[in-house]
Short mmCIF file of C-alpha atoms in Angstrom, two decimals:
data_model
loop_
_atom_site.label_atom_id
_atom_site.label_comp_id
_atom_site.label_asym_id
_atom_site.label_seq_id
_atom_site.Cartn_x
_atom_site.Cartn_y
_atom_site.Cartn_z
CA MET A 1 0.00 0.00 0.00
CA SER A 2 1.38 3.43 -0.94
CA LEU A 3 2.08 6.09 1.65
CA THR A 4 -0.75 8.19 0.18
CA SER A 5 -3.20 5.30 0.52
CA GLN A 6 -2.14 4.69 4.10
CA LEU A 7 -2.64 8.36 4.98
CA LYS A 8 -6.10 8.35 3.37
CA LYS A 9 -7.04 5.22 5.34
CA ILE A 10 -5.87 6.73 8.62
CA ALA A 11 -7.72 9.96 7.84
CA GLY A 12 -10.88 7.98 7.07
CA ILE A 13 -10.67 6.03 10.32
CA SER A 14 -10.10 9.26 12.26
CA CYS A 15 -13.10 10.84 10.61
CA VAL A 16 -15.37 7.91 11.50
CA ALA A 17 -14.06 7.89 15.08
CA ALA A 18 -14.71 11.61 15.42
CA THR A 19 -18.23 11.18 14.05
CA LEU A 20 -18.98 8.36 16.50
CA ALA A 21 -17.57 10.35 19.38
CA THR A 22 -19.76 13.31 18.48
CA ALA A 23 -22.84 11.11 18.15
CA THR A 24 -22.08 9.48 21.48
CA GLY A 25 -21.78 12.88 23.11
CA VAL A 26 -25.16 13.93 21.79
CA ALA A 27 -27.12 10.76 22.46
CA GLN A 28 -25.28 9.30 25.44
CA ALA A 29 -27.71 7.30 27.54
CA ASP A 30 -27.40 7.75 31.30
CA THR A 31 -29.05 6.20 34.33
CA TRP A 32 -30.40 8.91 36.62
CA ARG A 33 -31.26 8.39 40.28
CA TYR A 34 -34.44 9.74 41.93
CA ALA A 35 -35.37 9.35 45.61
CA HIS A 36 -38.59 10.25 47.42
CA GLU A 37 -40.05 10.08 50.94
CA GLU A 38 -42.94 7.65 50.61
CA TYR A 39 -43.87 3.99 50.17
CA LYS A 40 -44.81 2.01 47.08
CA GLY A 41 -48.10 3.27 45.68
CA ASP A 42 -48.14 6.50 47.72
CA VAL A 43 -48.53 9.87 45.98
CA GLN A 44 -44.82 10.68 45.65
CA ASP A 45 -44.26 7.19 44.27
CA VAL A 46 -46.99 7.73 41.67
CA TYR A 47 -45.36 11.02 40.67
CA ALA A 48 -41.89 9.45 40.48
CA LEU A 49 -43.05 6.54 38.32
CA LYS A 50 -44.90 8.87 35.93
CA PHE A 51 -41.78 11.04 35.76
CA LYS A 52 -39.73 7.91 35.01
CA GLU A 53 -42.24 6.78 32.38
CA TYR A 54 -41.99 10.06 30.49
CA ILE A 55 -38.19 10.24 30.68
CA GLU A 56 -37.76 6.70 29.39
CA ASP A 57 -40.40 7.06 26.65
CA ASN A 58 -38.94 10.31 25.35
CA SER A 59 -35.18 9.93 25.74
CA GLU A 60 -32.42 7.34 25.82
CA HIS A 61 -32.02 7.78 29.58
CA THR A 62 -33.29 5.50 32.32
CA LEU A 63 -34.42 6.47 35.82
CA GLN A 64 -33.88 4.48 39.00
CA VAL A 65 -36.48 5.29 41.68
CA TYR A 66 -35.71 4.84 45.40
CA ARG A 67 -38.51 4.79 47.96
CA PHE A 68 -38.62 5.69 51.65
CA GLY A 69 -35.84 4.07 53.65
CA GLU A 70 -33.92 2.64 50.71
CA LEU A 71 -31.36 5.45 50.85
CA GLY A 72 -32.25 6.82 54.27
CA GLU A 73 -34.84 9.36 55.42
CA SER A 74 -35.65 12.84 54.12
CA ASP A 75 -32.53 14.60 55.38
CA ASP A 76 -30.32 11.85 53.93
CA ILE A 77 -31.71 12.00 50.41
CA MET A 78 -31.51 15.80 50.34
CA GLU A 79 -27.84 15.67 51.34
CA GLN A 80 -27.20 13.07 48.63
CA THR A 81 -28.90 15.29 46.04
CA GLN A 82 -26.95 18.38 47.01
CA ALA A 83 -23.76 16.30 46.84
CA GLY A 84 -24.64 15.11 43.33
CA ILE A 85 -25.02 11.43 44.31
CA LEU A 86 -28.68 11.68 43.36
CA GLN A 87 -29.84 13.63 40.33
CA PHE A 88 -33.44 14.08 41.53
CA VAL A 89 -35.21 14.22 44.88
CA ASN A 90 -38.78 14.67 46.06
CA GLN A 91 -39.04 16.33 49.45
CA SER A 92 -41.77 18.20 51.27
CA PRO A 93 -41.21 21.76 52.53
CA GLY A 94 -41.69 20.27 55.98
CA PHE A 95 -38.08 19.15 55.78
CA THR A 96 -36.81 21.63 53.18
CA GLY A 97 -37.90 24.43 55.54
CA SER A 98 -34.72 24.02 57.56
CA LEU A 99 -32.75 24.71 54.37
CA ILE A 100 -35.11 27.30 52.85
CA PRO A 101 -36.98 29.13 55.66
CA GLU A 102 -39.53 30.59 53.23
CA ALA A 103 -40.69 27.05 52.35
CA GLN A 104 -42.30 26.86 55.78
CA ILE A 105 -45.06 29.10 54.44
CA PHE A 106 -47.13 25.97 53.76
CA PHE A 107 -47.44 25.43 57.52
CA ILE A 108 -49.25 28.66 58.24
CA PRO A 109 -52.63 27.21 59.24
CA TYR A 110 -55.73 28.08 57.22
CA LEU A 111 -53.71 29.77 54.47
CA LEU A 112 -54.74 27.35 51.71
CA PRO A 113 -58.39 26.62 50.83
CA THR A 114 -59.87 23.22 51.52
CA ASP A 115 -61.38 22.29 48.15
CA MET A 116 -59.12 20.39 45.79
CA GLU A 117 -60.07 22.19 42.59
CA THR A 118 -58.96 25.58 43.93
CA VAL A 119 -55.81 24.14 45.50
CA VAL A 120 -54.70 22.48 42.25
CA LYS A 121 -55.44 25.65 40.29
CA PHE A 122 -53.33 27.61 42.76
CA PHE A 123 -50.35 25.29 42.28
CA ARG A 124 -50.70 25.51 38.51
CA GLU A 125 -50.99 29.31 38.30
CA SER A 126 -49.34 30.83 41.37
CA LYS A 127 -46.45 33.21 40.73
CA ALA A 128 -45.14 32.51 44.22
CA ILE A 129 -45.03 28.78 43.51
CA ASN A 130 -43.75 28.83 39.94
CA GLU A 131 -41.40 31.83 39.96
CA ASP A 132 -40.45 33.00 43.44
CA PHE A 133 -39.77 29.56 44.86
CA THR A 134 -37.68 28.63 41.82
CA GLU A 135 -35.20 31.37 42.74
CA LEU A 136 -35.12 30.39 46.42
CA TYR A 137 -34.36 26.75 45.59
CA ALA A 138 -31.71 27.73 43.02
CA ASP A 139 -29.82 29.61 45.75
CA LYS A 140 -29.45 26.27 47.55
CA GLY A 141 -28.16 24.37 44.52
CA LEU A 142 -31.54 22.91 43.57
CA GLU A 143 -33.54 23.18 40.36
CA LEU A 144 -37.19 23.26 41.41
CA LEU A 145 -39.20 21.24 38.91
CA LYS A 146 -42.67 21.09 40.37
CA MET A 147 -44.47 21.80 43.64
CA TYR A 148 -47.68 19.87 44.09
CA PRO A 149 -50.31 19.08 46.76
CA GLU A 150 -50.83 15.54 48.05
CA GLY A 151 -53.85 15.85 50.27
CA GLU A 152 -55.57 17.65 53.12
CA MET A 153 -53.84 17.28 56.48
CA VAL A 154 -55.73 15.18 59.03
CA VAL A 155 -54.83 14.96 62.72
CA THR A 156 -55.01 11.68 64.63
CA ALA A 157 -55.06 11.60 68.42
CA ASP A 158 -55.69 9.37 71.41
CA GLU A 159 -59.12 10.97 71.83
CA PRO A 160 -61.39 13.21 69.73
CA VAL A 161 -60.45 16.89 69.55
CA THR A 162 -62.94 19.69 68.86
CA ASN A 163 -61.22 22.79 70.30
CA PRO A 164 -57.70 23.98 71.21
CA GLN A 165 -58.23 23.13 74.89
CA ASP A 166 -58.47 19.44 73.93
CA PHE A 167 -54.84 19.56 72.76
CA LYS A 168 -53.55 20.69 76.15
CA GLY A 169 -50.94 18.27 77.50
CA LYS A 170 -50.81 16.24 74.28
CA LYS A 171 -47.53 15.59 72.50
CA ILE A 172 -48.18 15.83 68.77
CA ARG A 173 -45.54 14.53 66.38
CA VAL A 174 -44.32 17.07 63.86
CA MET A 175 -41.69 17.04 61.15
CA THR A 176 -38.44 18.78 62.00
CA ASN A 177 -39.94 22.11 60.99
CA PRO A 178 -39.95 25.14 63.33
CA LEU A 179 -43.10 26.70 61.93
CA LEU A 180 -45.07 23.47 62.20
CA SER A 181 -43.99 23.33 65.84
CA SER A 182 -45.24 26.90 66.21
CA THR A 183 -48.61 25.88 64.73
CA TYR A 184 -49.18 23.16 67.31
CA GLU A 185 -47.97 25.40 70.11
CA ALA A 186 -50.59 27.92 68.98
CA PHE A 187 -53.17 25.13 68.90
CA GLY A 188 -52.33 24.32 72.53
CA ALA A 189 -50.36 21.09 72.04
CA THR A 190 -46.75 20.14 72.73
CA PRO A 191 -45.04 19.67 69.34
CA THR A 192 -42.62 16.74 69.29
CA PRO A 193 -40.28 16.36 66.27
CA LEU A 194 -39.76 12.73 65.23
CA PRO A 195 -38.52 10.98 62.08
CA TRP A 196 -41.32 9.34 60.11
CA GLY A 197 -39.94 5.85 60.77
CA GLU A 198 -40.46 6.26 64.54
CA VAL A 199 -44.03 7.58 64.50
CA TYR A 200 -45.96 4.29 64.66
CA GLY A 201 -43.96 2.99 67.60
CA ALA A 202 -44.17 6.30 69.45
CA LEU A 203 -47.96 6.32 69.11
CA GLN A 204 -48.16 2.68 70.16
CA THR A 205 -46.17 3.29 73.35
CA ASN A 206 -47.93 6.61 74.12
CA MET A 207 -44.64 8.50 73.82
CA ILE A 208 -46.73 10.84 71.67
CA GLN A 209 -50.50 11.23 71.64
CA GLY A 210 -51.07 12.30 68.05
CA GLN A 211 -49.72 13.31 64.65
CA GLU A 212 -50.83 14.85 61.35
CA ASN A 213 -50.64 13.51 57.81
CA PRO A 214 -52.74 13.17 54.67
CA ILE A 215 -55.34 10.45 55.12
CA PHE A 216 -53.70 8.12 52.59
CA TRP A 217 -50.52 8.07 54.72
CA ILE A 218 -52.58 7.37 57.82
CA GLU A 219 -54.10 4.42 55.96
CA SER A 220 -50.98 3.04 54.24
CA GLY A 221 -48.85 3.45 57.39
CA GLY A 222 -51.51 1.88 59.61
CA LEU A 223 -51.39 4.85 61.98
CA TYR A 224 -55.12 4.58 62.68
CA GLU A 225 -54.38 1.25 64.42
CA VAL A 226 -52.51 3.06 67.21
CA SER A 227 -54.11 6.52 66.89
CA PRO A 228 -57.75 5.85 65.98
CA ASN A 229 -59.37 9.26 66.39
CA LEU A 230 -59.30 11.19 63.09
CA ILE A 231 -59.86 14.94 63.20
CA PHE A 232 -60.48 16.95 60.02
CA THR A 233 -59.40 20.43 61.09
CA GLY A 234 -59.23 21.99 57.60
CA HIS A 235 -55.98 23.76 58.53
CA GLY A 236 -53.78 22.84 55.57
CA TRP A 237 -52.62 20.61 52.75
CA PHE A 238 -49.55 18.41 52.61
CA THR A 239 -47.34 19.89 49.92
CA THR A 240 -44.24 18.43 48.32
CA ALA A 241 -41.74 19.28 45.59
CA SER A 242 -39.66 17.49 42.98
CA MET A 243 -36.28 18.99 42.21
CA ALA A 244 -32.92 18.27 40.59
CA ASN A 245 -29.34 18.89 41.56
CA LYS A 246 -28.80 22.27 39.88
CA ASP A 247 -25.25 21.58 38.62
CA PHE A 248 -26.51 18.38 37.00
CA PHE A 249 -29.51 20.13 35.46
CA ASP A 250 -27.48 23.08 34.18
CA ASP A 251 -25.06 20.69 32.43
CA LEU A 252 -27.85 18.92 30.52
CA SER A 253 -28.35 19.59 26.84
CA ALA A 254 -31.24 21.85 25.88
CA SER A 255 -33.24 18.85 24.68
CA ASP A 256 -32.66 16.91 27.91
CA LYS A 257 -33.65 19.93 29.99
CA GLN A 258 -36.90 20.11 28.04
CA VAL A 259 -37.53 16.39 28.53
CA VAL A 260 -37.07 16.79 32.30
CA ARG A 261 -39.42 19.79 32.42
CA ASP A 262 -42.02 18.03 30.28
CA ALA A 263 -41.70 14.92 32.47
CA SER A 264 -42.40 16.98 35.60
CA GLU A 265 -45.47 18.52 33.98
CA TYR A 266 -46.72 15.13 32.82
CA ALA A 267 -46.15 13.63 36.27
CA PHE A 268 -47.99 16.56 37.90
CA ASN A 269 -51.04 16.14 35.70
CA GLU A 270 -51.17 12.38 36.20
CA THR A 271 -50.70 12.72 39.96
CA MET A 272 -53.54 15.22 40.23
CA LYS A 273 -55.78 12.64 38.57
CA HIS A 274 -54.56 10.07 41.09
CA ILE A 275 -55.32 12.15 44.21
CA ASP A 276 -58.84 13.00 43.02
CA GLY A 277 -60.99 10.92 45.38
CA LEU A 278 -57.95 9.32 47.04
CA ALA A 279 -58.77 10.70 50.49
CA ASP A 280 -62.31 9.34 50.39
CA ARG A 281 -61.07 5.91 49.33
CA ALA A 282 -58.43 5.84 52.06
CA LEU A 283 -60.92 6.91 54.74
CA ASP A 284 -63.34 4.23 53.59
CA LYS A 285 -60.61 1.57 53.98
CA ILE A 286 -59.77 2.84 57.46
CA VAL A 287 -63.37 2.84 58.68
CA LYS A 288 -63.92 -0.68 57.32
CA SER A 289 -60.70 -1.94 58.89
CA SER A 290 -61.34 -0.90 62.50
CA ASP A 291 -64.39 -0.35 64.68
CA LYS A 292 -62.26 1.77 67.06
CA VAL A 293 -61.91 4.60 64.56
CA THR A 294 -63.81 7.84 65.13
CA VAL A 295 -64.09 10.61 62.54
CA THR A 296 -64.54 14.21 63.66
CA ARG A 297 -65.11 16.95 61.08
CA LEU A 298 -64.89 20.31 62.78
CA THR A 299 -67.80 22.69 62.26
CA ASP A 300 -67.23 26.27 61.08
CA ARG A 301 -67.69 27.47 64.66
CA GLN A 302 -65.12 24.98 65.96
CA ILE A 303 -62.68 25.85 63.17
CA ALA A 304 -63.00 29.54 64.05
CA LYS A 305 -61.40 28.85 67.44
CA PHE A 306 -58.34 27.36 65.74
CA LYS A 307 -58.26 30.04 63.05
CA ALA A 308 -58.15 32.73 65.73
CA ARG A 309 -54.70 31.40 66.67
CA ALA A 310 -53.27 31.45 63.13
CA PRO A 311 -52.01 35.08 63.19
CA LYS A 312 -49.55 34.10 65.92
CA VAL A 313 -48.03 31.54 63.53
CA GLU A 314 -47.92 34.11 60.74
CA GLU A 315 -45.88 36.42 62.98
CA THR A 316 -43.49 33.55 63.72
CA PHE A 317 -43.10 33.00 59.98
CA TYR A 318 -42.08 36.64 59.54
CA GLU A 319 -39.46 36.23 62.26
CA MET A 320 -38.05 33.09 60.61
CA ALA A 321 -38.18 34.15 56.94
CA GLY A 322 -37.51 37.87 57.26
CA GLU A 323 -38.41 40.44 54.64
CA SER A 324 -38.40 37.91 51.78
CA GLY A 325 -40.95 35.89 53.76
CA LYS A 326 -43.24 38.92 54.04
CA VAL A 327 -43.03 39.54 50.30
CA LEU A 328 -43.66 35.86 49.55
CA LEU A 329 -46.67 35.64 51.84
CA GLN A 330 -48.19 38.72 50.23
CA GLN A 331 -47.71 37.15 46.80
CA PHE A 332 -49.28 33.92 48.10
CA LYS A 333 -52.35 35.80 49.24
CA THR A 334 -52.56 37.70 45.95
CA ASP A 335 -52.34 34.43 44.01
CA LEU A 336 -54.96 32.78 46.23
CA ASP A 337 -57.36 35.69 45.71
CA ALA A 338 -56.86 35.37 41.94
CA VAL A 339 -57.72 31.65 41.78
CA ALA A 340 -60.65 32.04 44.15
CA LYS A 341 -62.44 34.47 41.83
#
């Protein structure tokens, strides 16, 4: 073979190699890791699996989903996400509030309405949710993808509760969230922070006398077995958020960024379908499973006694979140007024 022919062959091989390398760079398939705080079949799990479905149907990437306890509890999976070990995490503001004080806004009692249609519309359209929070999360190295509601908060206790005086002397489990503690102090109880994994045992041994969660968690976690008195106070909704490690997200190609955003929107829409009627179905299962269960739905007059204590919590929020918290809360109220019309 002549020297010219050899050079042409080498050049051809180099060209093919360069082309393959470029193609690999564009279409490289990765396995991404996503952790959430709930069990199989719970709302965050539904969201995660719909997110996974969209990613895998619309890209070459795959998504590995980790449920509660598989990589630790809420604080653990957030640390892993910030460190870049996980690409995605789903965590409620109940825990994120220690990292982002403004996120505690969701624990101001009686801020959100009680009907699902208005709540979902608020999460879809709110400037505070979709713009202001995005900036707050970005400052902590997190790309906020979607905030979404899971269900109305329901309190369980060792006896029925109809007014703040009934909470006196009761230890109520709360997430490690200062404003949630302030809420139950205002309600007359003794807030007791505990990891989720310890709640059942603490109720069973009377270390605590109550807790709050969406009704589907109370059902799936069997909490009604050891805390059978359900109280619908109407004071708030459990809210959560999916997010990505910001460095990871910023390094994605434009097309992959769009796939991730579209996946979060798809998962949101599918999850809202899932929670429609979920609370009623969960309550029905609970009532059929135990004759010890009581269900108390506070009347407007009874709720008014709890509502009268909410301003104290709002003041505590201002102290914790500062001026940015005041601005955020005002935007929240403006957004709520808009969706209520």
